[in-house]
Coordinates of C-alpha atoms in Angstrom, one line a residue:
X1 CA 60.1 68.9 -4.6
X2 CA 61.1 67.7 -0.6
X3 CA 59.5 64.8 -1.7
X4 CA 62.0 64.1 -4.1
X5 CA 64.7 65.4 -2.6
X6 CA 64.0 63.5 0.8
X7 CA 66.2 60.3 0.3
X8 CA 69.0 62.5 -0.2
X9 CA 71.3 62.9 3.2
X10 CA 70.8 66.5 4.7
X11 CA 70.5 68.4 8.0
X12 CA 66.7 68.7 7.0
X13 CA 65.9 64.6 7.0
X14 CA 68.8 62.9 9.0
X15 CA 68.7 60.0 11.1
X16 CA 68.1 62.8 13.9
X17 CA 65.5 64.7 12.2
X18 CA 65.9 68.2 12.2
X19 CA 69.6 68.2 12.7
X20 CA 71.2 71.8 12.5
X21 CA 73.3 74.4 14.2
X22 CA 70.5 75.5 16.8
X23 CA 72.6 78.7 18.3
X24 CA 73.0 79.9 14.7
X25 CA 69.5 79.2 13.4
X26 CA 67.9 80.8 16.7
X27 CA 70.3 84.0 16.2
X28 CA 69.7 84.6 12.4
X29 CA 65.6 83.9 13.4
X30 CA 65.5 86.5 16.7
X31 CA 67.4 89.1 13.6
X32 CA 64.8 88.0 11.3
X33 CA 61.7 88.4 13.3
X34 CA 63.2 91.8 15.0
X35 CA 63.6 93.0 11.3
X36 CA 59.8 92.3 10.4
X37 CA 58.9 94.2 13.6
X38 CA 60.7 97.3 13.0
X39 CA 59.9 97.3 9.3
X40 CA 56.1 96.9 10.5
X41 CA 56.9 100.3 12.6
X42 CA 59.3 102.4 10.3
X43 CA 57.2 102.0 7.3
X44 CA 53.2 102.2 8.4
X45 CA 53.2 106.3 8.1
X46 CA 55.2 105.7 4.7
X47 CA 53.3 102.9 3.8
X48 CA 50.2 104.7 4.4
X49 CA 50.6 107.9 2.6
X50 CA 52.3 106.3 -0.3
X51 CA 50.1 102.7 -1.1
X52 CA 47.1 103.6 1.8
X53 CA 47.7 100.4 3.4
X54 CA 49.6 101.0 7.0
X55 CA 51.2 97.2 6.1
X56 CA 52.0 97.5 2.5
X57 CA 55.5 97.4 3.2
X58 CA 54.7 94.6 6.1
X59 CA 53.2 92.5 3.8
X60 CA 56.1 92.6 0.9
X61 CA 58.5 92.1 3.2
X62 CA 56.9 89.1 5.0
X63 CA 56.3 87.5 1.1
X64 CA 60.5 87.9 0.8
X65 CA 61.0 86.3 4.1
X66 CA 58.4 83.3 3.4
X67 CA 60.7 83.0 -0.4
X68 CA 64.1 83.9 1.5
X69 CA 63.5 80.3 4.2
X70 CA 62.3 78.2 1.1
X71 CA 65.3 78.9 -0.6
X72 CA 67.6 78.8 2.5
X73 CA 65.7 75.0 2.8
X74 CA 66.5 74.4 -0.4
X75 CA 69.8 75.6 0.1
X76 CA 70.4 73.1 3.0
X77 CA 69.5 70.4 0.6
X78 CA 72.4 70.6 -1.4
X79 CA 75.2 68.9 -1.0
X80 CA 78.6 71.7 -0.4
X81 CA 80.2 69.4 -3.3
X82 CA 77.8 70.6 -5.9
X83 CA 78.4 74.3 -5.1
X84 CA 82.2 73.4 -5.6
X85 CA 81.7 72.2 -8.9
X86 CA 79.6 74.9 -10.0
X87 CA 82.0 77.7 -8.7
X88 CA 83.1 78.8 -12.5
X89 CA 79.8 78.6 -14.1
X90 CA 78.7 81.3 -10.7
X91 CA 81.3 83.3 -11.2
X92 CA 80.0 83.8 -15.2
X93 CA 76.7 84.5 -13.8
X94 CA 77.3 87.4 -11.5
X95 CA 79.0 88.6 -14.6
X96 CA 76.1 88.2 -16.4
X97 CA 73.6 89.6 -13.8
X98 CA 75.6 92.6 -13.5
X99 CA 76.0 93.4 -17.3
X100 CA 72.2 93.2 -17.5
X101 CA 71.4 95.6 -14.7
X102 CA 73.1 98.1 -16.8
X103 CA 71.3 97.5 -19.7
X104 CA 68.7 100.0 -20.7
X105 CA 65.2 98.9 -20.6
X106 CA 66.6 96.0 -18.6
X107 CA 67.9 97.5 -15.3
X108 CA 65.6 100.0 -13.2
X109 CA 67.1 103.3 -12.5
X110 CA 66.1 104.3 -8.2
X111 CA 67.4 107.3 -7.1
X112 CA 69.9 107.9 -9.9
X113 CA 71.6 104.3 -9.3
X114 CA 70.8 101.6 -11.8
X115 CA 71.3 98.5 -9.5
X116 CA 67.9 96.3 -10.0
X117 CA 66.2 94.1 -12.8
X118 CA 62.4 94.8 -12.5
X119 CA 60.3 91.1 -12.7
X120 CA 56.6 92.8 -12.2
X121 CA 56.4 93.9 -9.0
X122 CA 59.4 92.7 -7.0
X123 CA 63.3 94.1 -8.2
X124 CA 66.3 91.6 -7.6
X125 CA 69.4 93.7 -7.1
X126 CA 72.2 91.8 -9.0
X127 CA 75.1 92.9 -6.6
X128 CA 73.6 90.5 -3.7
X129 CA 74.0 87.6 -6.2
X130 CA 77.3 88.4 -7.1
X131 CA 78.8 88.7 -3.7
X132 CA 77.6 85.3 -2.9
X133 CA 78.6 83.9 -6.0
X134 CA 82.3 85.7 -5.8
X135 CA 82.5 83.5 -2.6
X136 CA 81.7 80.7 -4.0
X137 CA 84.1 80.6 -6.6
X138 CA 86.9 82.0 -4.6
X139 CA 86.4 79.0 -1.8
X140 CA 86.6 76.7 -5.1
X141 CA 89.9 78.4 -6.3
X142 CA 91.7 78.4 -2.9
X143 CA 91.0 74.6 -2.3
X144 CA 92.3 74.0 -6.1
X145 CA 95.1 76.0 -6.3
X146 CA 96.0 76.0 -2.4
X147 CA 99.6 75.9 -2.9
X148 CA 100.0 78.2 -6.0
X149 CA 98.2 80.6 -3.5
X150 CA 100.5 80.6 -0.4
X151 CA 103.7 80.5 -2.5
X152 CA 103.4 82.3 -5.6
X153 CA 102.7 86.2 -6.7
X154 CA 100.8 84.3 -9.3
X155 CA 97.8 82.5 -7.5
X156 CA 97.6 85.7 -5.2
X157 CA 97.1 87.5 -9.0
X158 CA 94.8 85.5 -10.6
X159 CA 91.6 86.1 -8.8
X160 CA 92.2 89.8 -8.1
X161 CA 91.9 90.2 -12.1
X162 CA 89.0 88.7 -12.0
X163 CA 87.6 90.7 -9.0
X164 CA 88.5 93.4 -10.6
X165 CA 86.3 93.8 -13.3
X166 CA 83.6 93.0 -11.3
X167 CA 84.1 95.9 -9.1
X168 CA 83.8 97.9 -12.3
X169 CA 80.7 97.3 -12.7
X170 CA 79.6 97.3 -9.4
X171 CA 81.2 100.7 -9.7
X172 CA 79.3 101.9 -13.1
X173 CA 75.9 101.3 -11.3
X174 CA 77.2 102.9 -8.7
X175 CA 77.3 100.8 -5.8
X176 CA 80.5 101.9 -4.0
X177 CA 79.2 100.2 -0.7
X178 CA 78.6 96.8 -2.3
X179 CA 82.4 97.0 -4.2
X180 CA 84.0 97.9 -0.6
X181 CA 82.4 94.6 1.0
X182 CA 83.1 92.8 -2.1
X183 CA 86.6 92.7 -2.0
X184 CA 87.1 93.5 1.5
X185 CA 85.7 90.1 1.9
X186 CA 87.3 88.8 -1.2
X187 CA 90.6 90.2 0.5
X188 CA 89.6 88.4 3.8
X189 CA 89.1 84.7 2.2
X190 CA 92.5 85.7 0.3
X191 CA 94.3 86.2 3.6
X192 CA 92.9 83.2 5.6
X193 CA 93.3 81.1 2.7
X194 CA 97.6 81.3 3.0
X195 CA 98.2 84.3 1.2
X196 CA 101.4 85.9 2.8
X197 CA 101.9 89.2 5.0
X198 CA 103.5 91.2 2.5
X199 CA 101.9 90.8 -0.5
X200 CA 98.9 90.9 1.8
X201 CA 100.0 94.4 3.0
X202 CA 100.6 95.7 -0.6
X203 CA 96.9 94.4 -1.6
X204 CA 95.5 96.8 1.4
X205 CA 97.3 99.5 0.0
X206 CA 96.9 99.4 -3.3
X207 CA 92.4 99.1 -2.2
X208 CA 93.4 102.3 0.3
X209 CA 94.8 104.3 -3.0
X210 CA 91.9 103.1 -5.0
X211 CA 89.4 104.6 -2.6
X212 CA 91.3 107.5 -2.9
X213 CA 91.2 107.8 -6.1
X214 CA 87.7 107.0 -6.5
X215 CA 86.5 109.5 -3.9
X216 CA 88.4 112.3 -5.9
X217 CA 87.3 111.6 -9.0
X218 CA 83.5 111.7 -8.2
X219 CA 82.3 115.0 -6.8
X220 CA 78.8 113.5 -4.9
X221 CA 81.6 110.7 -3.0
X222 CA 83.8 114.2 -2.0
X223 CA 80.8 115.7 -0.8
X224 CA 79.7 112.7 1.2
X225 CA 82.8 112.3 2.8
X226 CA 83.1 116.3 3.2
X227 CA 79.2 116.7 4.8
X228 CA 79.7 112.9 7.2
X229 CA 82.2 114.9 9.1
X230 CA 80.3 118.1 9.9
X231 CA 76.4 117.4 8.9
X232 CA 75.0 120.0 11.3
X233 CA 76.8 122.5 8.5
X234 CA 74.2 121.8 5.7
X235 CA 71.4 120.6 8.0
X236 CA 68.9 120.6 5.7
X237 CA 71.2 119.7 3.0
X238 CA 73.2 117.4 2.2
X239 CA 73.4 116.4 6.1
X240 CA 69.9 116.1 6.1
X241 CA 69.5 112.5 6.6
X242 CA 72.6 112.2 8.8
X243 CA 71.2 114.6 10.9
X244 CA 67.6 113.1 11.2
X245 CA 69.2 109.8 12.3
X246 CA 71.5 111.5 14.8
X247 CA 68.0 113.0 16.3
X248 CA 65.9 109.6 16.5
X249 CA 69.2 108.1 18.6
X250 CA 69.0 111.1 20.7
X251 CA 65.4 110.9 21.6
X252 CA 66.1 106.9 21.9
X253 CA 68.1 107.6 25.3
X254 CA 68.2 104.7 27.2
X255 CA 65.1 103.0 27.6
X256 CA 63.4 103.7 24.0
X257 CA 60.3 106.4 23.6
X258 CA 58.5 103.0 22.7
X259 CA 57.1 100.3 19.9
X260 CA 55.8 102.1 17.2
X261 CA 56.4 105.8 19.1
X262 CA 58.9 107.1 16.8
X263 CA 58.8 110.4 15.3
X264 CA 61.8 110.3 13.3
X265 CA 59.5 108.0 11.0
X266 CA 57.1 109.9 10.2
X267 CA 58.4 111.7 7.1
X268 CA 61.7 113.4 9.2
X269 CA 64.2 110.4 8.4
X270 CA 63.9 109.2 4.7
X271 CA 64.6 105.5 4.0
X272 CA 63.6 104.7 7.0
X273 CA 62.8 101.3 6.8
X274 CA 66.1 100.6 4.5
X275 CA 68.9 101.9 5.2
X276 CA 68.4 103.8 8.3
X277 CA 66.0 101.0 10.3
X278 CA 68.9 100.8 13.0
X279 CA 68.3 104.6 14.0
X280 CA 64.4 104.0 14.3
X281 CA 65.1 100.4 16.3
X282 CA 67.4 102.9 18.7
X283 CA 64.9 106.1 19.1
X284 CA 61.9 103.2 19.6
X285 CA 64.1 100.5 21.8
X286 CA 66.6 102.8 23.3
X287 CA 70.3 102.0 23.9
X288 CA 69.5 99.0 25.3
X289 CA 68.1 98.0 22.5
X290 CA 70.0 99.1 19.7
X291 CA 72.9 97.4 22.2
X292 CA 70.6 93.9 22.3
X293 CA 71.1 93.9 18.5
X294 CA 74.3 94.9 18.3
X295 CA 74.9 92.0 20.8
X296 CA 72.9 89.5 18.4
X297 CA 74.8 90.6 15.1
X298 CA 78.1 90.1 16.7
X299 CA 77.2 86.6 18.2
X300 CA 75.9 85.7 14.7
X301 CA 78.9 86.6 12.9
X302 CA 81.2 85.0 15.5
X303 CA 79.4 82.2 15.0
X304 CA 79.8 81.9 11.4
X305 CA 83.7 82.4 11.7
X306 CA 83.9 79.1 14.3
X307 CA 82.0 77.4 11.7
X308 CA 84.3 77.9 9.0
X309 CA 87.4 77.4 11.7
X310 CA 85.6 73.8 12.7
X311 CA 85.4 73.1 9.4
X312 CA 88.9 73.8 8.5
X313 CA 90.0 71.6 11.7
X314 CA 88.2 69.0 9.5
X315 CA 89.9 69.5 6.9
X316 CA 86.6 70.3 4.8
X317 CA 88.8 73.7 3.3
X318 CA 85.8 74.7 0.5
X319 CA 83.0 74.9 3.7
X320 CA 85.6 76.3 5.7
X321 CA 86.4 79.3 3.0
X322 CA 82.6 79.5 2.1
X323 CA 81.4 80.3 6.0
X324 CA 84.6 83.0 6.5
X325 CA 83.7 84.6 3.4
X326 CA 79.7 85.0 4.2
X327 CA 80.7 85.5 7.8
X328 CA 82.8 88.6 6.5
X329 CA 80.0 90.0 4.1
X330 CA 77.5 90.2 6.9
X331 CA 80.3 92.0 9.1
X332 CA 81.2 93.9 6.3
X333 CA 77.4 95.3 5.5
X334 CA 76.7 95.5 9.7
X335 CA 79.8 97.8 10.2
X336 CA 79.1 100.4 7.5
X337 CA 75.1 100.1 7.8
X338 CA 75.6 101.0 11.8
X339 CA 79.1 103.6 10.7
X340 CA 76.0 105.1 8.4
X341 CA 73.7 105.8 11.3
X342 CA 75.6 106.9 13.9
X343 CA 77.6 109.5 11.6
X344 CA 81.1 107.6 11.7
X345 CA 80.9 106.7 8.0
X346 CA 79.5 108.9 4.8
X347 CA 75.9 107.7 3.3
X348 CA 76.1 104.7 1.8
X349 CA 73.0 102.6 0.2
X350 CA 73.7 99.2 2.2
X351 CA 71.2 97.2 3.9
X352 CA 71.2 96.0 7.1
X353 CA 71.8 91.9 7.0
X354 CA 68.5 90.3 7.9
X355 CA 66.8 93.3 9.4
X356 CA 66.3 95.8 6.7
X357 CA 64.0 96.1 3.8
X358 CA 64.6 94.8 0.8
X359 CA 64.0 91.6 -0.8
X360 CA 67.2 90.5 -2.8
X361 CA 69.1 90.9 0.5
X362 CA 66.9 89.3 3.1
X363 CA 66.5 86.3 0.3
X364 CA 70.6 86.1 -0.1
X365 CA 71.1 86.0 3.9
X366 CA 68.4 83.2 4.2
X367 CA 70.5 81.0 1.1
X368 CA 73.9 82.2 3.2
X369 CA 72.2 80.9 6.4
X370 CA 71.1 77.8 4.6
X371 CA 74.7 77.2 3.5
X372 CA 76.0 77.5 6.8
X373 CA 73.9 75.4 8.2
X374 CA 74.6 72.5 5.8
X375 CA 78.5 73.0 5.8
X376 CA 78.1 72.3 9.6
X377 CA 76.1 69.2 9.4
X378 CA 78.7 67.8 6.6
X379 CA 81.6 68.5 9.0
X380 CA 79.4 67.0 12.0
X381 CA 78.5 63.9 9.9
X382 CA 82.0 63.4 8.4
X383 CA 80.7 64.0 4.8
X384 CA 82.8 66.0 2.4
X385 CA 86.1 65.2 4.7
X386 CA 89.3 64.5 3.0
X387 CA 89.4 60.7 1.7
X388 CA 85.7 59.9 3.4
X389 CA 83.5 58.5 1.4
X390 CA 81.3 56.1 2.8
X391 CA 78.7 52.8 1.7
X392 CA 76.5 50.7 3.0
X393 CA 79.3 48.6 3.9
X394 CA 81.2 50.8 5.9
X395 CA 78.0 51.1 8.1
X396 CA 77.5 47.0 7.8
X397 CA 80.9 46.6 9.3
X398 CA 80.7 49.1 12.0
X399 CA 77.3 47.0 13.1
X400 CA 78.9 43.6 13.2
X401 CA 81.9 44.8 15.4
X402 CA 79.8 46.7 17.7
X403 CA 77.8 43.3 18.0
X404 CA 80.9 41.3 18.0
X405 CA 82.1 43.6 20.9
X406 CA 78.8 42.3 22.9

């Protein structure tokens, strides 16, 4: 397939070879080879009861990574133009995905949520596709309807009905935590793409009601939300796992009780290596560890958001809206995975971008970095820029007036 693909322009075979965003590929790799470490730690007492193989979980979670930087290559092969064109026929298929996760005999039921399609083996968890998709199409919407969006109700109204039944579903799996990052990021591309103050403002209230309303009408959500506040109340109850975390940053202190030394693992802290890697990374690595990856998430995101704001000084809008909107869906997931573990948010089943386990998200942050990465190198190479399209020509001129000039 790079074979075939290789006369086509892209960061991957450029005049300059390997031409890419080196401070954001070396950031997402130090997350993704810190994420294969500490999965390797939190899950060998797991992995060893359950599967008798210390590195069962290693070894899965090494297989995602090896298909997660294919697909991000692949990813950086395609041209930001044909994601553009395909933004409709994405948005149908995170419909699609997320109608057949709830399909009986279809979707796989884990811990009373149905939110994965079983192939063999290895589960995809539809929401990851549809959040990537949703951006996507919403970058493609703000570029085509640009003006409709920053002066009339109706281009602000348009994509929220169609977020809107996405979020239903996302919501009948459940998967409150993906819906919240969904259109928190939905909200955020909205807002940077033009969308006024005040009808901004009466979007943020409306989602604050709705979370109201959605915590009261499911009791497990009131609980949560009751037991996050006080979880030494119900210790060994429904603040169980809160608690456990709590404990493995407590033995953490400063320095770390050490690689592989954690206690918390072994059986005390459930999900462990999911959702609840961060508080095993801070009882094995300490504070200053668990602040050296907090320091390496927010330079990673940071970076993302000046690629999208270089892009828009280019005028390439669609790579500008596509980096702020994966740029917020990593901030998104970081904030409540860490709120999660420290106790400043109720339980909620999101990963960790790029350092927990899980295959559907580790693949989907590989693709996002791949489209970053190849948004960057069209702004830096002037492809996709309004009114630039270039020939052999253009380059044959260039050559005889730089000779001309000798």
């Amino acid at each position: 397939m790079l074979a075939l693909l290789r006369p086509y322009p892209s960061p991957l075979f450029s005049q300059r070879g390997f031409d890419v965003d080196f401070p954001m590929l070396a950031g997402c790799l130090a997350l993704l080879g810190l994420g294969l470490v500490m999965i390797t730690s939190a899950s060998s007492e797991v992995a060893a009861v359950q599967a008798g193989n210390t590195f069962y979980y290693m070894v899965r979670h090494l297989v995602y990574l090896v298909i997660g930087i294919v697909a991000g290559g692949v990813v950086m092969l395609i041209p930001l133009e044909t994601w553009q064109s395909m933004g409709g026929k994405l948005l149908l298929a995170a419909f699609g995905v997320l109608i057949l996760v709830l399909v009986p005999g279809i979707g796989r039921e884990v811990n009373g949520s149905m939110r994965w399609i079983g192939f063999g083996a290895f589960n995809v968890q539809p929401s990851e596709l549809a959040k990537l998709f949703v951006v996507i199409y919403l970058a493609g919407y703000l570029v085509r309807r640009e003006d409709e969006v920053r002066r009339r109700w109706i281009g602000f109204i348009k994509p929220i009905i169609v977020l809107i039944p996405l979020a239903g579903l996302l919501l009948l799996e459940p998967d409150f935590g993906a819906t919240v990052v969904m259109l928190g990021s939905a909200a955020a591309m909205l807002f940077l793409g033009g969308v006024g103050l005040f009808r901004f403002t009466l979007l943020a209230g409306a989602a604050v009601a709705a979370v109201f309303v959605l915590v009261q009408t499911q009791e497990y959500r009131l609980q949560r939300l009751i037991t996050f506040t006080d979880p030494w109340a119900d210790q060994f109850g429904a603040g169980y796992q809160l608690t456990q975390a709590l404990i493995a940053f407590g033995r953490g202190e400063w320095l770390g009780v050490g690689l592989g030394n954690s206690v918390q693992k072994q059986f005390y802290l459930p999900e462990a290596h999911t959702d609840f890697v961060f508080s095993v990374l801070a009882e094995e690595l300490g504070m200053f560890g668990a602040l050296a990856t907090l320091g390496l998430f927010t330079f990673v995101c940071v970076r993302a958001l000046y690629l999208g704001l270089w892009a828009e000084k280019a005028r390439q809008y669609f790579s500008a809206y596509v980096a702020y909107g994966l740029a917020f869906l990593w901030i998104g997931q970081f904030l409540i995975n860490i709120g999660v573990n420290v106790g400043l948010l109720p339980t909620k089943g999101l990963t960790l971008p790029f350092l927990s386990y899980g295959g559907s998200s580790l693949v989907i942050c590989c693709v996002s970095l791949g489209l970053l990465l190849r948004l960057d190198w069209e702004r830096r190479t002037r492809l996709g820029n309004e009114n630039a399209r270039f020939s052999e020509e253009d380059f044959a001129e260039d050559h005889e007036e730089q000779t001309d000039g000798r």
